[in-house]
mmCIF file of C-alpha atoms in Angstrom:
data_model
loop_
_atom_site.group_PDB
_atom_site.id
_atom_site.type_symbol
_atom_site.label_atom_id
_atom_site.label_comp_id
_atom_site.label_asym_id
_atom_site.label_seq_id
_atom_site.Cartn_x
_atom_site.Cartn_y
_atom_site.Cartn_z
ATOM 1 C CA UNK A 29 66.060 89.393 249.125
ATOM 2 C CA UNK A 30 65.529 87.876 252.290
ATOM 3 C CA UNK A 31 68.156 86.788 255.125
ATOM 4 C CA UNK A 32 66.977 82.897 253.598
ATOM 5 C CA UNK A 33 68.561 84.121 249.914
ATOM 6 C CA UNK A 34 71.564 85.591 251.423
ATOM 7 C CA UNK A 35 72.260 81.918 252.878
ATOM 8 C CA UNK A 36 71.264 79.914 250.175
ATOM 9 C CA UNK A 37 73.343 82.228 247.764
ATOM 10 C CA UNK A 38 76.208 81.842 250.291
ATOM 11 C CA UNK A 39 75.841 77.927 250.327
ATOM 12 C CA UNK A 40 76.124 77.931 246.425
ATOM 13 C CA UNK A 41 79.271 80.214 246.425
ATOM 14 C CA UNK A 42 80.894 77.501 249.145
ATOM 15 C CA UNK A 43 80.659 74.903 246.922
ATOM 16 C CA UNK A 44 82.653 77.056 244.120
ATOM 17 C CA UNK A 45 85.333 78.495 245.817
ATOM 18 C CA UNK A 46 87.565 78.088 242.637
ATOM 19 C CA UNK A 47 85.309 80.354 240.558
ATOM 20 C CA UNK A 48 86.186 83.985 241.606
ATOM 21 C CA UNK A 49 83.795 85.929 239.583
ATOM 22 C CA UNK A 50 80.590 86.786 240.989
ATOM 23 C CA UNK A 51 77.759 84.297 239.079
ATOM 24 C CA UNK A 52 74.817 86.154 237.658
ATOM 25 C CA UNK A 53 72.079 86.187 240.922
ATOM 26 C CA UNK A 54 74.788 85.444 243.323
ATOM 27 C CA UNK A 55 75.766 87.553 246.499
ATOM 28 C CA UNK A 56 79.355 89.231 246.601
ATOM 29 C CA UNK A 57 80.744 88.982 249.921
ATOM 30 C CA UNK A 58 84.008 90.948 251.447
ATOM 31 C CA UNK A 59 85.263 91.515 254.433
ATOM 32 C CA UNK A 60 87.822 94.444 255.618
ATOM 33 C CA UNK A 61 89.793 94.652 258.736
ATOM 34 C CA UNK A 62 90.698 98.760 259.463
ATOM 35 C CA UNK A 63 93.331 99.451 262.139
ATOM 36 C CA UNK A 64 95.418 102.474 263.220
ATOM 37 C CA UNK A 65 96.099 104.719 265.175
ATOM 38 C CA UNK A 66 93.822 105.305 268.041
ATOM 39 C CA UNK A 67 91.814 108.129 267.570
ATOM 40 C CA UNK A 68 92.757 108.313 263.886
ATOM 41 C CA UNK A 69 89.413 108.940 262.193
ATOM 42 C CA UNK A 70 88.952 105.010 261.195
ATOM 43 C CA UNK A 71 84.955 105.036 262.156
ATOM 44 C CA UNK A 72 84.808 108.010 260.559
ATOM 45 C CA UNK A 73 85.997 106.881 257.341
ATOM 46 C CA UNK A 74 83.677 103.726 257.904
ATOM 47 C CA UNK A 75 80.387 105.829 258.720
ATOM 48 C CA UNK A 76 81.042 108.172 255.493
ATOM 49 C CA UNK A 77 81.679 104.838 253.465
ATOM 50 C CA UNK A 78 78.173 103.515 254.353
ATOM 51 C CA UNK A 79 76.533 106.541 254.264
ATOM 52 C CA UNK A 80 76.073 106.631 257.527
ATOM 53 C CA UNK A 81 75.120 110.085 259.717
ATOM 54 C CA UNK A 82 76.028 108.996 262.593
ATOM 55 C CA UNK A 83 78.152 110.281 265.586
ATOM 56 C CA UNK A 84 81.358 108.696 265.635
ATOM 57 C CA UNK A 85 82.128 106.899 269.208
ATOM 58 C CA UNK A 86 85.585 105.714 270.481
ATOM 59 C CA UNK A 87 85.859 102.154 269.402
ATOM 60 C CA UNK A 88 86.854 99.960 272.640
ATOM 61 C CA UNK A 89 88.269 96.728 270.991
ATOM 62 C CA UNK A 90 86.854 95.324 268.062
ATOM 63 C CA UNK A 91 83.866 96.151 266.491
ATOM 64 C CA UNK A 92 81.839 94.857 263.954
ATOM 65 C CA UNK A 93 79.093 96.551 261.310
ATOM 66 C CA UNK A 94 78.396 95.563 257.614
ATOM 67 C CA UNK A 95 77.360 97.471 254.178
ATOM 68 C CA UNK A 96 75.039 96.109 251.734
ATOM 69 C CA UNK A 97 74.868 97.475 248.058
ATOM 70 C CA UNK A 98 73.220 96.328 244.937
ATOM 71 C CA UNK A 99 75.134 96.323 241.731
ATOM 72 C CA UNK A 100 71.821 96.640 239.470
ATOM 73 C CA UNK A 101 68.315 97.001 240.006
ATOM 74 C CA UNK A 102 66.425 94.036 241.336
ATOM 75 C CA UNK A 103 69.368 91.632 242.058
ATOM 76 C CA UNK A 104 70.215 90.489 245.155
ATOM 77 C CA UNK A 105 72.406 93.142 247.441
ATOM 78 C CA UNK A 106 76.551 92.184 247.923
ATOM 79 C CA UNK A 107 77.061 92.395 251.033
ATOM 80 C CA UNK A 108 80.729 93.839 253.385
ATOM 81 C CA UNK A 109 81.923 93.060 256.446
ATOM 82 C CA UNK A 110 83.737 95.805 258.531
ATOM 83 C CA UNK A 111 85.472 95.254 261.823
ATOM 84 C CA UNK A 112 87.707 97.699 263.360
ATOM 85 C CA UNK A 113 90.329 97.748 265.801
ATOM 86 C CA UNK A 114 90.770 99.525 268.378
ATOM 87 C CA UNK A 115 93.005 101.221 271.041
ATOM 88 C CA UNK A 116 95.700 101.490 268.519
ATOM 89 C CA UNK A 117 98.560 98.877 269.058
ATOM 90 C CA UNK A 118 97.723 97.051 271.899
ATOM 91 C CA UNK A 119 94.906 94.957 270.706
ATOM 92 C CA UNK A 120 96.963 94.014 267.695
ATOM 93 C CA UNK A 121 96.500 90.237 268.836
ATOM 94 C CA UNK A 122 92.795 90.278 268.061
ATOM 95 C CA UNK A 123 93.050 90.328 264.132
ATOM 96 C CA UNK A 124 92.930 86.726 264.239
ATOM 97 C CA UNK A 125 89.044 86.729 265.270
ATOM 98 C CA UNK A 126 88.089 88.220 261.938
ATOM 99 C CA UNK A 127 90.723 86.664 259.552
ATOM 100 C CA UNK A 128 90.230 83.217 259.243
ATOM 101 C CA UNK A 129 90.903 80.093 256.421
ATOM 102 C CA UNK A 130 87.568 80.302 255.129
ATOM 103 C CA UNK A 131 87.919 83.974 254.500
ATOM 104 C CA UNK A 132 91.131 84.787 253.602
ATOM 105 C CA UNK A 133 90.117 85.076 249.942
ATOM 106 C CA UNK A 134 87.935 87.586 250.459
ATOM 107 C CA UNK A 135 89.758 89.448 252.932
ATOM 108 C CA UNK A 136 91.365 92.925 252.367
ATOM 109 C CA UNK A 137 92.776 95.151 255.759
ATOM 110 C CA UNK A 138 92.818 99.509 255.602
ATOM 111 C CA UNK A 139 95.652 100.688 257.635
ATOM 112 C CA UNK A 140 95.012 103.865 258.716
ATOM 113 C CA UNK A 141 98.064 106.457 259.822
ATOM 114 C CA UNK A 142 97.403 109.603 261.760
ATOM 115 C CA UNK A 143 99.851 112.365 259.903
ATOM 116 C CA UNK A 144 99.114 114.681 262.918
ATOM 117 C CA UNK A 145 101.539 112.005 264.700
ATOM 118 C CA UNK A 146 104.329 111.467 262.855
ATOM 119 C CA UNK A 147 106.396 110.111 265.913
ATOM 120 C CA UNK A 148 104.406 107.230 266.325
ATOM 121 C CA UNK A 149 103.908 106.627 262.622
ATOM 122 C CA UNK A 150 106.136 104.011 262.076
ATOM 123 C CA UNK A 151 105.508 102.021 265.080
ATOM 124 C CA UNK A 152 101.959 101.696 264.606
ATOM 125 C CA UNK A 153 102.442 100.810 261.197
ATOM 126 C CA UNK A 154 105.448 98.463 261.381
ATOM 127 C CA UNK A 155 103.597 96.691 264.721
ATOM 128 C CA UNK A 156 100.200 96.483 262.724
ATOM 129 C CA UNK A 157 101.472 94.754 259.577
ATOM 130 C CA UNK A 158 103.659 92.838 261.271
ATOM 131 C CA UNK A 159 101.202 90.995 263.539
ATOM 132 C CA UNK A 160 98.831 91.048 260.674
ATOM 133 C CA UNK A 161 101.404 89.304 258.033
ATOM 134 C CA UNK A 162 102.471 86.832 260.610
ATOM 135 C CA UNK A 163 98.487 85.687 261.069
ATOM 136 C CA UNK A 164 98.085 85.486 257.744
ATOM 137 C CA UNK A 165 101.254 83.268 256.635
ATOM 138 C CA UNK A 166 99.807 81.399 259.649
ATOM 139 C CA UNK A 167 96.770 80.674 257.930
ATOM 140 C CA UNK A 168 98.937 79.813 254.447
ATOM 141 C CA UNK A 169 100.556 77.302 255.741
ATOM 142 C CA UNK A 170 98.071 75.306 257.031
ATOM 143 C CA UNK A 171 95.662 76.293 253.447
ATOM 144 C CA UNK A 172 98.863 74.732 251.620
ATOM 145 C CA UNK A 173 98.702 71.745 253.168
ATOM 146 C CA UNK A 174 94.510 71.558 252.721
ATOM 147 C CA UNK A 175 93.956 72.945 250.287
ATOM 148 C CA UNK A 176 97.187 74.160 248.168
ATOM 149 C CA UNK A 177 94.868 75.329 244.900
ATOM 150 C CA UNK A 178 94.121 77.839 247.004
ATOM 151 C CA UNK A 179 97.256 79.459 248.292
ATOM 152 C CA UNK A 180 98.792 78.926 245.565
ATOM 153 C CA UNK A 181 96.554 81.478 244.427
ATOM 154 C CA UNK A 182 96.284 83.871 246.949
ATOM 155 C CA UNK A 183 100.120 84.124 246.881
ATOM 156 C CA UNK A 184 99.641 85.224 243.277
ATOM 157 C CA UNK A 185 96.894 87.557 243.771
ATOM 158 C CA UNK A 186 99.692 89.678 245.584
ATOM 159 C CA UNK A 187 101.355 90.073 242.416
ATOM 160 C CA UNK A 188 98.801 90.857 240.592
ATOM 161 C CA UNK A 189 99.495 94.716 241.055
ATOM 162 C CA UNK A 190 102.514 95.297 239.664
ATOM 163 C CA UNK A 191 102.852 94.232 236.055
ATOM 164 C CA UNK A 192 105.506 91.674 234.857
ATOM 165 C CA UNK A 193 107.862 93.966 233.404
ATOM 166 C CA UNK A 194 107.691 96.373 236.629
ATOM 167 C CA UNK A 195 111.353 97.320 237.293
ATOM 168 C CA UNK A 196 110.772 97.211 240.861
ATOM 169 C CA UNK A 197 109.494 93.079 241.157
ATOM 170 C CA UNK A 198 112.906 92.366 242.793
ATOM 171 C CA UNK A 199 112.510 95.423 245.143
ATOM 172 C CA UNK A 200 109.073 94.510 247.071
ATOM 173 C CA UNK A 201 107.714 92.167 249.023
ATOM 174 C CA UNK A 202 103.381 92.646 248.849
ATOM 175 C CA UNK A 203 101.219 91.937 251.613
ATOM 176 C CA UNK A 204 99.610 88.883 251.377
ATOM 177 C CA UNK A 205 95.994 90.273 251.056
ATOM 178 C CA UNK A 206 95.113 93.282 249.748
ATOM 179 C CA UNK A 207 96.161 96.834 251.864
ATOM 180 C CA UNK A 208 95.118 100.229 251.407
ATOM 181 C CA UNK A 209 97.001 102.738 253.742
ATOM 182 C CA UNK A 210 94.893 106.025 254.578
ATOM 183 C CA UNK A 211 96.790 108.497 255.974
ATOM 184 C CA UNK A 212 94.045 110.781 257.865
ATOM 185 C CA UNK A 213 93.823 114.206 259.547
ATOM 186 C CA UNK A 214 95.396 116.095 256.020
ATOM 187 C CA UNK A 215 94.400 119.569 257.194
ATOM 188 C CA UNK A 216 96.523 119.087 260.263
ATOM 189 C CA UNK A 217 99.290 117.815 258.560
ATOM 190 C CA UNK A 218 98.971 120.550 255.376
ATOM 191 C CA UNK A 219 100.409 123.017 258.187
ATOM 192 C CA UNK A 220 103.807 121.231 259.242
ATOM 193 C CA UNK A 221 107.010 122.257 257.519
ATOM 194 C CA UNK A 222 106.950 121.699 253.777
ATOM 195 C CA UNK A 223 110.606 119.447 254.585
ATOM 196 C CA UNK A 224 108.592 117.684 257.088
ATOM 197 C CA UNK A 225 105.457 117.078 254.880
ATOM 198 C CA UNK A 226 108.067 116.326 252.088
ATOM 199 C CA UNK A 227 109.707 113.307 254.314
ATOM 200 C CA UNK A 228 106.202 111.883 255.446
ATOM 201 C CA UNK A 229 104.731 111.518 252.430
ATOM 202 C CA UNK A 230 107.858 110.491 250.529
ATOM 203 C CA UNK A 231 108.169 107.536 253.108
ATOM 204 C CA UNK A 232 104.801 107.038 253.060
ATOM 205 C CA UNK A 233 105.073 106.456 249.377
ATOM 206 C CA UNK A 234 108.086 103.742 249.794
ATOM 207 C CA UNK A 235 105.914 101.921 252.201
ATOM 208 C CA UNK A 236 102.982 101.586 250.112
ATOM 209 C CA UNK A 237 104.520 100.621 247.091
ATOM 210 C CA UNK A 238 107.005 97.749 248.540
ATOM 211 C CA UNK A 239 104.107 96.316 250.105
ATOM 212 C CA UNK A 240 101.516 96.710 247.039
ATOM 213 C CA UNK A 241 99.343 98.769 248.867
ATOM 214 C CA UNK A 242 97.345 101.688 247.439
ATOM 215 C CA UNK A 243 97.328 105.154 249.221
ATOM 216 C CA UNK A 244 95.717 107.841 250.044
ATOM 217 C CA UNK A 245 95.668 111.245 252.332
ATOM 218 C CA UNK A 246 92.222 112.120 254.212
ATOM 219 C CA UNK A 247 90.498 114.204 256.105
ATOM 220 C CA UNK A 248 86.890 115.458 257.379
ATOM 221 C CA UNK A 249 87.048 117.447 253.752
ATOM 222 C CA UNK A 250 84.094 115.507 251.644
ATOM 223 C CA UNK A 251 86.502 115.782 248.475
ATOM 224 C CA UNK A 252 88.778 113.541 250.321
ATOM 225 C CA UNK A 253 86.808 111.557 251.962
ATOM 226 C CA UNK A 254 85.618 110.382 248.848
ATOM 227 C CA UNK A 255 88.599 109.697 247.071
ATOM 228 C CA UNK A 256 89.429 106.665 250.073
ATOM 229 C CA UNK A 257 85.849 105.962 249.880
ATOM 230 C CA UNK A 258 86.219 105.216 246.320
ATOM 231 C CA UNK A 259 89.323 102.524 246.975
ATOM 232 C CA UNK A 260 87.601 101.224 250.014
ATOM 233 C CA UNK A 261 84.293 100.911 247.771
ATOM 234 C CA UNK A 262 87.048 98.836 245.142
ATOM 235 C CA UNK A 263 87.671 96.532 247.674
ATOM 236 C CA UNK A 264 84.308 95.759 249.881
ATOM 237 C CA UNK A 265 82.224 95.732 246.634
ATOM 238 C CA UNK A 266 84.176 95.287 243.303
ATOM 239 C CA UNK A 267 83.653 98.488 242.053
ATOM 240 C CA UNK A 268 85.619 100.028 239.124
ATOM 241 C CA UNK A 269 89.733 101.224 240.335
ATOM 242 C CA UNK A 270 90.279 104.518 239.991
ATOM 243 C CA UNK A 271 93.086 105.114 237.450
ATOM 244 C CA UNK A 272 94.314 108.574 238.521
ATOM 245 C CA UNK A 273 97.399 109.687 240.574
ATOM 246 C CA UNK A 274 98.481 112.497 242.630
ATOM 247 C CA UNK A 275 102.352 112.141 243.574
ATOM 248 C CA UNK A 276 102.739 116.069 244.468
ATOM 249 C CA UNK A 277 103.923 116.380 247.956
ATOM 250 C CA UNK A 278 102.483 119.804 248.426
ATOM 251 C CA UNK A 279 99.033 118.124 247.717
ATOM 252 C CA UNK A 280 96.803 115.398 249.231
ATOM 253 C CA UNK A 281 98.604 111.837 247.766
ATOM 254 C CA UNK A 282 96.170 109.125 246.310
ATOM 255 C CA UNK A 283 98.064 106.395 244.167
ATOM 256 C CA UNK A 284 96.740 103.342 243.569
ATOM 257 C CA UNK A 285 98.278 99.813 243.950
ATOM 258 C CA UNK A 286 100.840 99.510 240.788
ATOM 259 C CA UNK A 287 101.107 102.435 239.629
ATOM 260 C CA UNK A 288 103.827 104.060 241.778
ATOM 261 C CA UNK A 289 107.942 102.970 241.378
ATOM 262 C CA UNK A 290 111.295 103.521 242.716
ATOM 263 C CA UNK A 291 112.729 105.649 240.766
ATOM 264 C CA UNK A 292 109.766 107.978 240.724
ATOM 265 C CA UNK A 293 109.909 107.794 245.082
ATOM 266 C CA UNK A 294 113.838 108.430 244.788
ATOM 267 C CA UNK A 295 116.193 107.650 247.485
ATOM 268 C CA UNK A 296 115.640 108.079 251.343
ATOM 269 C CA UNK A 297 114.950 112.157 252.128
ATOM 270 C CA UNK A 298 118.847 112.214 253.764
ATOM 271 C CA UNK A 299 122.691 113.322 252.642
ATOM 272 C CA UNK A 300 124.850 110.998 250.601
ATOM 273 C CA UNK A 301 127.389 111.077 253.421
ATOM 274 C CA UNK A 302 123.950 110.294 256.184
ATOM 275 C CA UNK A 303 123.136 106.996 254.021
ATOM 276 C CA UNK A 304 126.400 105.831 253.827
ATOM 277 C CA UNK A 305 126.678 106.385 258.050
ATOM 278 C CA UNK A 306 123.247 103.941 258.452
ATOM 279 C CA UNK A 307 123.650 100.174 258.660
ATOM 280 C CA UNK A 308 120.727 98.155 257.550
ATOM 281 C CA UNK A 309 119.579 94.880 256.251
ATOM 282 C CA UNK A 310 117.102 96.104 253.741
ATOM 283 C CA UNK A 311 115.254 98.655 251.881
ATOM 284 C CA UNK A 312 112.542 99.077 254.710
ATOM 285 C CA UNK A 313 115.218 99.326 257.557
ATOM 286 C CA UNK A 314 116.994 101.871 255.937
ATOM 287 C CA UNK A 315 113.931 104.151 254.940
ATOM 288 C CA UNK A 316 112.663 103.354 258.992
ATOM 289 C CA UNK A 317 116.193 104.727 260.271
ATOM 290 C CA UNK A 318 115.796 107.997 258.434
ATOM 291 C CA UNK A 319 112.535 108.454 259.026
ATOM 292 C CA UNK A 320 113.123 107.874 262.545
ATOM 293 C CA UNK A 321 116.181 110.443 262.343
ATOM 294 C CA UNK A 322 113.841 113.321 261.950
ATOM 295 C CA UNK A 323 110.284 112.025 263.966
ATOM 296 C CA UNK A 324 112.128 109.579 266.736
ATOM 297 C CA UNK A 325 109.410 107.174 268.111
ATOM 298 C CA UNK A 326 107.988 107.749 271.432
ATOM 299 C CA UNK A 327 108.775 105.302 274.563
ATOM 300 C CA UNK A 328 106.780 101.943 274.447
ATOM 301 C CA UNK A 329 105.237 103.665 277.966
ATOM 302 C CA UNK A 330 104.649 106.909 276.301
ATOM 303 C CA UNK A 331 102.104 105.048 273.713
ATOM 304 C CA UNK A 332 100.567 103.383 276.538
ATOM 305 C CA UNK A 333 97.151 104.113 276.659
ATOM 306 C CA UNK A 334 96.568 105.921 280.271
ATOM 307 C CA UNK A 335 93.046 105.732 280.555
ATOM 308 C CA UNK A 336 91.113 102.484 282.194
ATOM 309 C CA UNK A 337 87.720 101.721 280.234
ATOM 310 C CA UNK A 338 86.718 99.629 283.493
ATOM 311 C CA UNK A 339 86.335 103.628 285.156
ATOM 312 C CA UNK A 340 84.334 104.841 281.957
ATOM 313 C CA UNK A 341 80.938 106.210 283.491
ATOM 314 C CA UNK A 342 79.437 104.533 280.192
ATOM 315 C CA UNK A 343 80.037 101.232 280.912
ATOM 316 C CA UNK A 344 79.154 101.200 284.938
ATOM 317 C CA UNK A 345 77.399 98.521 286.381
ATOM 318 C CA UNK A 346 77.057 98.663 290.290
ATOM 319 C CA UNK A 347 77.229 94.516 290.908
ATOM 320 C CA UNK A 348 80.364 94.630 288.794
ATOM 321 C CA UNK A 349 82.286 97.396 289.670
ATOM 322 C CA UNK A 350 81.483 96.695 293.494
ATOM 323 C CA UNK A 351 83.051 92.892 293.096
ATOM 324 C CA UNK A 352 86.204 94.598 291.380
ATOM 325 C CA UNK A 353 86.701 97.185 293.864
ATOM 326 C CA UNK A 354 86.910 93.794 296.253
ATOM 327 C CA UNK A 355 89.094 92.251 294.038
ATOM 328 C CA UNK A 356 91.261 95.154 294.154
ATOM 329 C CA UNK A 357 91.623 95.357 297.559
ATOM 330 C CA UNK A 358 92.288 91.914 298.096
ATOM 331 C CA UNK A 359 95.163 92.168 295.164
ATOM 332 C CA UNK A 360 96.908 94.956 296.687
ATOM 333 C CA UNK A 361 96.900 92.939 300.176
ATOM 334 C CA UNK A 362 97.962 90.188 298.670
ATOM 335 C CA UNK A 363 101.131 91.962 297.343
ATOM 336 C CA UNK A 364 101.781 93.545 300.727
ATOM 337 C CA UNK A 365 102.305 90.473 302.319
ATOM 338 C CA UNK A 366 103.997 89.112 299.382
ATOM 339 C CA UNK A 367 106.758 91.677 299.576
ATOM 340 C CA UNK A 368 106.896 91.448 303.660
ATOM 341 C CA UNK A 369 107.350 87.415 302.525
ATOM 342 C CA UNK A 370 109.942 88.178 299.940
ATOM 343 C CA UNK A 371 112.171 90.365 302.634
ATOM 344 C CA UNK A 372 112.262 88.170 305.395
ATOM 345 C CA UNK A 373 113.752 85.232 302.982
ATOM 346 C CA UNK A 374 117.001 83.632 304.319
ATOM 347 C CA UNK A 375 118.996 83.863 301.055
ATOM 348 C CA UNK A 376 121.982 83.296 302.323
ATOM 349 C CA UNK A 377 120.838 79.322 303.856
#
């Protein structure tokens, strides 16, 4: 298949956005957003997923790097887009480049959580999802008033997890598009405290399940790499959903989407007479305040990143960095005589 089949298959699937199966001949196309924390293993997991023996390099902002696979012999090759985020939080406000109307229907994001930092667990997570969801609600609103065949049916593709009869419908709220959270670095994490291991991956478990994600625990181990390789693999190229579980805290968790519930999770890891102390709104606050009872977040400052990429020896270019070094100068004259203007103001005129 040439690039001239990939865009004439693309044209044809444009024209029949209704009909989500793949035709016979035509080109299956995904995209997936991963995030996380920085330095959490997210091009790793992206390398082993293509196959890739490559060196893993620190991702600066958003980067961009697809997968092509071909379902049966001579037919023409699906094709997956991967972008990644990076520099943890920060960035958050780029998703919107790579999640767009035309698509949303195609999209899926992989949240990956470092379980070597517990303490800034939540807030990556909560900050993540939160800027994500907002984006994507964004883009539903205007789709409903466009073209409202269409959300209509994304909104109930993020049912489509949980069965009817699930106990816990009236309990979650799913993402909008599909989520799969990797929790990465498992060997680390397989020497905390068994209490502490206990409360991660029992909140972990909450999380995933009120927002119909799947999950799974990772590391450089091949054994796991391949189990999130194999839900990753579900969602880039439509391949079959693995059916088995692993809820046993004293082992690596991978559950898919569905197939996890309330009662199973049980109550937040804290004393009756703890619960009844916390105030909160809903199910998520209260898990967040005992979670953050035992790992407390760090300061907004303390996540700060403290390390400029403009003095990376990597990136230097000599016309460049000699104009900033100007610029600098200039700015830090600038606020010398802007603070010798602000004390010799008459405020009292």
């Amino acid at each position: 298949d040439t690039l001239w089949d990939l865009a004439i298959a693309e044209v044809e699937k444009r024209k029949n956005p209704e009909d989500d199966d793949v035709k016979p001949g035509a080109v299956w196309e995904k995209s997936i957003l991963f995030m996380g924390n920085k330095n959490g293993g997210k091009t790793t997991i992206i390398l082993r997923c293509l196959e890739r023996e490559e060196s893993p390099k620190p991702t600066l902002a958003l980067e961009y790097t697809f997968g092509r696979r071909a379902r049966r012999h001579n037919t023409p090759k699906d094709v997956a887009h991967f972008w990644e985020l990076g520099d943890g939080t920060s960035l958050a406000e780029l998703i919107r480049i790579p999640i767009t109307s035309h698509n949303i229907r195609s999209f899926a994001v992989v949240l990956v959580l470092d379980l070597s930092k517990p303490n800034e667990l939540w807030n990556t997570m909560e900050s993540l999802l939160q800027v994500t969801r907002n984006h994507v609600n964004r883009i539903l609103t205007k789709l409903e008033k466009t073209n409202p065949e269409v959300a209509a049916e994304i909104k109930q593709r993020m049912w489509n997890e949980l069965q009817r009869d699930h106990p816990d419908c009236a309990l979650v709220d799913p993402f909008p598009i599909p989520l799969v959270i990797i929790g990465s670095k498992y060997d680390i994490f397989n020497e905390f405290d068994s209490e502490m291991r206990k409360i991660i991956s029992k909140t972990l478990r909450f999380v995933s399940h009120y927002y119909g994600a799947s999950l799974v625990f990772t590391s450089k181990s091949e054994a796991l790499l391949l189990k999130a390789r194999a839900l990753i693999n579900h969602l880039a190229f439509g391949y079959d959903k693995s059916k088995s579980v692993s809820v046993d805290p004293s082992k690596p968790l991978f559950i898919p989407a569905g197939l996890d519930s309330m009662s199973q999770i049980g109550p937040p890891p804290a004393s009756d007479s703890d619960l009844g102390k916390i105030t909160a709104n809903t199910p998520l606050e209260l898990w967040k305040k005992v979670f953050e009872k035992t790992f407390p977040p760090k300061s907004f400052c303390d996540l700060q990143d403290t390390k400029d990429p403009a003095q990376d020896s990597q990136y230097a270019e000599y016309e460049v960095d000699v104009m900033r070094a100007q610029k600098n100068q200039e700015l830090e004259q600038y606020k010398r005589n802007a603070s010798k203007s602000w004390k010799e103001m008459d405020f009292d005129s």
